[in-house]
CSV table of N, CA and C in Angstrom, one decimal:
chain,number,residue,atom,x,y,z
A,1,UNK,N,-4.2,-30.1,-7.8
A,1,UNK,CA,-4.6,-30.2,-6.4
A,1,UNK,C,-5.2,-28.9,-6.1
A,2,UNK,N,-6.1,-28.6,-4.9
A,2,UNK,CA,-6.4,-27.6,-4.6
A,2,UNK,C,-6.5,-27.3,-2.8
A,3,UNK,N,-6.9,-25.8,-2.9
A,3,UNK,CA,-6.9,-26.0,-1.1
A,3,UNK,C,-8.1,-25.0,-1.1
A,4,UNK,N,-8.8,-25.9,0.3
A,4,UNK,CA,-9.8,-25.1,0.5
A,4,UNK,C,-9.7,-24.2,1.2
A,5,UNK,N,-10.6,-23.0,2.0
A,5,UNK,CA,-10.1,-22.6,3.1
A,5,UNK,C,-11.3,-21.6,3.7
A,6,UNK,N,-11.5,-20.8,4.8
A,6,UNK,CA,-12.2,-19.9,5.2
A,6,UNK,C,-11.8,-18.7,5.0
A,7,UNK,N,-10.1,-18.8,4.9
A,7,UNK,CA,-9.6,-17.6,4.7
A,7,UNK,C,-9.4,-16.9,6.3
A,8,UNK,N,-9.6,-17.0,7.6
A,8,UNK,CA,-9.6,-16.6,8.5
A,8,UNK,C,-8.3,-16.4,9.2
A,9,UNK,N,-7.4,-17.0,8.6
A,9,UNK,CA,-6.2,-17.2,9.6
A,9,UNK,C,-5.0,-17.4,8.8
A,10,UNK,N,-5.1,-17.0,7.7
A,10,UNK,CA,-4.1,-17.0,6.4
A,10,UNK,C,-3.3,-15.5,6.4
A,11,UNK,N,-2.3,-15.0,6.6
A,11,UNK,CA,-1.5,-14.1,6.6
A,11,UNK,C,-1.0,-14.1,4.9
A,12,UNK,N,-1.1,-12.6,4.9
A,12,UNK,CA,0.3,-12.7,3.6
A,12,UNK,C,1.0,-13.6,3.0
A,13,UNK,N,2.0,-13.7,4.2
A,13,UNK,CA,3.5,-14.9,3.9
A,13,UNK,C,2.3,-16.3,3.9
A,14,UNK,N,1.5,-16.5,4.8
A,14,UNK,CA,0.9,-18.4,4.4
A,14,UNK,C,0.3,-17.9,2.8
A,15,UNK,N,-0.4,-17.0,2.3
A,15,UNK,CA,-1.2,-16.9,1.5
A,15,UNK,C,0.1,-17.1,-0.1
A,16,UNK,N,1.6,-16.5,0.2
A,16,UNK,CA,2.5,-16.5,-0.7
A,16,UNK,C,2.9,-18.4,-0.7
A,17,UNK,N,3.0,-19.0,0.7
A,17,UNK,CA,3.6,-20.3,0.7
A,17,UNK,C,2.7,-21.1,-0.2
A,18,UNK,N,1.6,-20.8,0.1
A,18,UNK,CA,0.6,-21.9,-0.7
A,18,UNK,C,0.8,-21.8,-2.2
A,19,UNK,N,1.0,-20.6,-2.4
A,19,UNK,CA,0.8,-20.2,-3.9
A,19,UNK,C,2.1,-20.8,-4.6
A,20,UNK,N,3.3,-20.6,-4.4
A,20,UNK,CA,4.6,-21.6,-4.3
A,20,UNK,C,4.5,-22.1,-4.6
A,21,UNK,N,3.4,-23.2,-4.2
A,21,UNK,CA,3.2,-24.9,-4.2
A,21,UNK,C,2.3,-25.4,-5.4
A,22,UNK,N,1.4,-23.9,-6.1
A,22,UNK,CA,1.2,-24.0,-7.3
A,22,UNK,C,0.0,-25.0,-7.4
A,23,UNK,N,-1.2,-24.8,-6.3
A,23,UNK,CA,-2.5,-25.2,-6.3
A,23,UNK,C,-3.0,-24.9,-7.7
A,24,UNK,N,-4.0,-25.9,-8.1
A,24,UNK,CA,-4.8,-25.7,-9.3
A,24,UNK,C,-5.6,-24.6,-8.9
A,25,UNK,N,-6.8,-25.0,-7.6
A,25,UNK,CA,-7.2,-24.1,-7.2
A,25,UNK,C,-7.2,-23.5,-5.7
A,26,UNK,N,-7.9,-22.3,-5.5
A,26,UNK,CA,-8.0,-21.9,-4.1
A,26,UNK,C,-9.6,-21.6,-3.6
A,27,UNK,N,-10.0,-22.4,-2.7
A,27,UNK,CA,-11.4,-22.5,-2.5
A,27,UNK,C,-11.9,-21.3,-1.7
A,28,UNK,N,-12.1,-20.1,-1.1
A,28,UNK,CA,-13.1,-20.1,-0.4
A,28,UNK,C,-14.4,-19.9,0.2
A,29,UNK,N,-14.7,-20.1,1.2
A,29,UNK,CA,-16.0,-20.4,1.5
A,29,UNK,C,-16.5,-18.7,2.1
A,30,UNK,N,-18.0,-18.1,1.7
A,30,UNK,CA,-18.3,-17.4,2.4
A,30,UNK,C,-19.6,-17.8,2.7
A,31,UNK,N,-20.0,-17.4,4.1
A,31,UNK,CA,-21.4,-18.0,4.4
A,31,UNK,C,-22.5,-16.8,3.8
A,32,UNK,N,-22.4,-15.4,3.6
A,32,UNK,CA,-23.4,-14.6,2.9
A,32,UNK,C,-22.7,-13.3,2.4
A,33,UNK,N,-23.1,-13.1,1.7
A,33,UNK,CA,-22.4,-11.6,1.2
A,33,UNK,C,-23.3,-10.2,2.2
A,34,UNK,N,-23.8,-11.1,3.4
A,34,UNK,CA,-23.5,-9.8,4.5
A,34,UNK,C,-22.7,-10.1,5.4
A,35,UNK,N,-22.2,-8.9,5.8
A,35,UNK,CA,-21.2,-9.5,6.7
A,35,UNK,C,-21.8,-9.5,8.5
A,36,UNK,N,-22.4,-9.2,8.6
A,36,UNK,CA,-23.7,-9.3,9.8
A,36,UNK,C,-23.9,-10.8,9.5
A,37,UNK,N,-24.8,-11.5,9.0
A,37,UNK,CA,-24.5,-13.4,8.9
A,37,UNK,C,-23.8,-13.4,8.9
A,38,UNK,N,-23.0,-13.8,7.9
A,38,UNK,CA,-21.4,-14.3,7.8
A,38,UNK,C,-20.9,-14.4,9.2
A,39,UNK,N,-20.7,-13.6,9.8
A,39,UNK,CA,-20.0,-13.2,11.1
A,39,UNK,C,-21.1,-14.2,12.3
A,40,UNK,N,-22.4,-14.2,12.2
A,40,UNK,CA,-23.1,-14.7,13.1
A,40,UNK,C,-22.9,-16.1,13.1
A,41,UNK,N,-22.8,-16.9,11.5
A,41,UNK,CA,-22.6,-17.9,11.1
A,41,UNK,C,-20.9,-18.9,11.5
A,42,UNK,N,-20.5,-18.1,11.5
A,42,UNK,CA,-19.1,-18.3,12.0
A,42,UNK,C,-18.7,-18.0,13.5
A,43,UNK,N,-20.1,-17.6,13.7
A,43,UNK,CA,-19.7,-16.9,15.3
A,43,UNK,C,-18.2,-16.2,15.6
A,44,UNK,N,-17.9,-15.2,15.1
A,44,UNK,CA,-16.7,-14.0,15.3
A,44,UNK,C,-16.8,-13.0,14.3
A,45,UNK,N,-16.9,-12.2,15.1
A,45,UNK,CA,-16.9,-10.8,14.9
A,45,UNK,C,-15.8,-10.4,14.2
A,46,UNK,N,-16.3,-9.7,12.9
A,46,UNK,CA,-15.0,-9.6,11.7
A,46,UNK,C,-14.3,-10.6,10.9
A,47,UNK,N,-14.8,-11.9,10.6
A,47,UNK,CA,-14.9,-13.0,10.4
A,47,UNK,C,-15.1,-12.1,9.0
A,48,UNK,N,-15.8,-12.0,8.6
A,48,UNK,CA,-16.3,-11.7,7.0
A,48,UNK,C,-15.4,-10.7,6.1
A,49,UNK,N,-14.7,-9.7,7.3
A,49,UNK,CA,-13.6,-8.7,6.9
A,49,UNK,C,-12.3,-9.4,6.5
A,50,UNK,N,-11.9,-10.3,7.3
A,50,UNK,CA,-10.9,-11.1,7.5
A,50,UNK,C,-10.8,-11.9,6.3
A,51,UNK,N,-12.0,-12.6,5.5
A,51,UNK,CA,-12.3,-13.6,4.6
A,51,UNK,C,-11.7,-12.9,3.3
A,52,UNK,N,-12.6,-11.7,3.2
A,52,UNK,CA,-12.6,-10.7,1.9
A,52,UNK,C,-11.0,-10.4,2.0
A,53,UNK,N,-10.5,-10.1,3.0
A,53,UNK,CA,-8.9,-9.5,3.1
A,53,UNK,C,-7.9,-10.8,2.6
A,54,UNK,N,-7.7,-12.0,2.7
A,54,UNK,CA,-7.5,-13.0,2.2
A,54,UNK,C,-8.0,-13.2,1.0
A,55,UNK,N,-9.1,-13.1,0.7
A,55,UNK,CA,-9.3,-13.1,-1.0
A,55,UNK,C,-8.9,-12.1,-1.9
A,56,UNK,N,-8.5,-10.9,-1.4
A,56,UNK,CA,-7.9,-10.0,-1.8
A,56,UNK,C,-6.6,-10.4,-2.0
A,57,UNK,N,-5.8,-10.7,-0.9
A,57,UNK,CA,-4.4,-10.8,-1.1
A,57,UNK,C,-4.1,-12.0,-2.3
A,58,UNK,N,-4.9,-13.3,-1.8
A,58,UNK,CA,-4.9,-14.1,-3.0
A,58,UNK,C,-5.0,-13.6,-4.5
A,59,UNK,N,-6.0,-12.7,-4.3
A,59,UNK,CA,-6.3,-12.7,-6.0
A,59,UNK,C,-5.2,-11.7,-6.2
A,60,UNK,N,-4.2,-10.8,-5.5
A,60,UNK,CA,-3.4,-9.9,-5.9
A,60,UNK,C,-2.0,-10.4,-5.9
A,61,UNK,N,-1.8,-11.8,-5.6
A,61,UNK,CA,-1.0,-12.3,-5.3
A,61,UNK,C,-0.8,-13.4,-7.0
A,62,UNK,N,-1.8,-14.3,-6.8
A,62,UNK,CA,-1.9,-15.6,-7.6
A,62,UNK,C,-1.5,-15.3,-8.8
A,63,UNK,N,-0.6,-16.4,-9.9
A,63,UNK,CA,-0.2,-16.4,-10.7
A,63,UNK,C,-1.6,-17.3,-11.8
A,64,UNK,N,-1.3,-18.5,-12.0
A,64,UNK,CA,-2.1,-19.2,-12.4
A,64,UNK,C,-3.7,-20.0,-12.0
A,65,UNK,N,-3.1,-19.7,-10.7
A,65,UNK,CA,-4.0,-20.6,-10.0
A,65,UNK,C,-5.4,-19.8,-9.7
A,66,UNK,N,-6.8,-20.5,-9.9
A,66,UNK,CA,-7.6,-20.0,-10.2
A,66,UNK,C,-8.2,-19.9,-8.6
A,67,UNK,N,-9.0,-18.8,-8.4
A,67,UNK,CA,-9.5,-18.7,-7.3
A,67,UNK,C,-11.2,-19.2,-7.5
A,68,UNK,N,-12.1,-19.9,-6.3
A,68,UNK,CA,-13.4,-20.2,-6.5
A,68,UNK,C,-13.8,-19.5,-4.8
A,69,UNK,N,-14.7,-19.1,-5.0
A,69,UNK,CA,-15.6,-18.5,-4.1
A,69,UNK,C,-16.9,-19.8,-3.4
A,70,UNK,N,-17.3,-19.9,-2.6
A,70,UNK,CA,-18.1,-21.0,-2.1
A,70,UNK,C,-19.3,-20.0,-1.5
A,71,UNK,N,-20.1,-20.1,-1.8
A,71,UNK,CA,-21.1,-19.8,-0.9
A,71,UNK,C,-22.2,-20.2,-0.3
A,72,UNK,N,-22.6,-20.8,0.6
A,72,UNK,CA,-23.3,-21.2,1.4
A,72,UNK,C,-24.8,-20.9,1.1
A,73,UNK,N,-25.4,-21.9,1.2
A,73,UNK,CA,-26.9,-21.3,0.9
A,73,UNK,C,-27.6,-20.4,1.9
């Protein structure tokens, strides 16, 4: 199974519960690797810092479960 996500609203402790549950994968989505779009595209400011801060903790976190990056055309 897997979960998708933005990554915007995922804490630490949510980012440890999911992992727990032993997802195949962890999806997420970024709209550009600037964080100027990204942020306009989502409409909120820091939206792009927030994203990468969740992909960080996931990937420092995750055991097996593989992480995918999404990116938006």
């Amino acid at each position: 199974w897997a979960v998708f996500t933005n990554g915007l609203e995922l804490s630490t402790k949510e980012c440890k519960n999911i992992l727990q549950k032993s997802p195949h994968y962890i999806g997420i989505s970024i709209e550009s690797n600037s964080e100027e779009i990204h942020d306009h595209i989502r409409n909120q400011t820091g939206a792009f810092t927030k994203t990468i801060q969740t992909l960080k903790t996931i990937v420092k976190l995750k055991n097996k479960t593989k992480v995918i990056i999404l990116k938006s055309k």
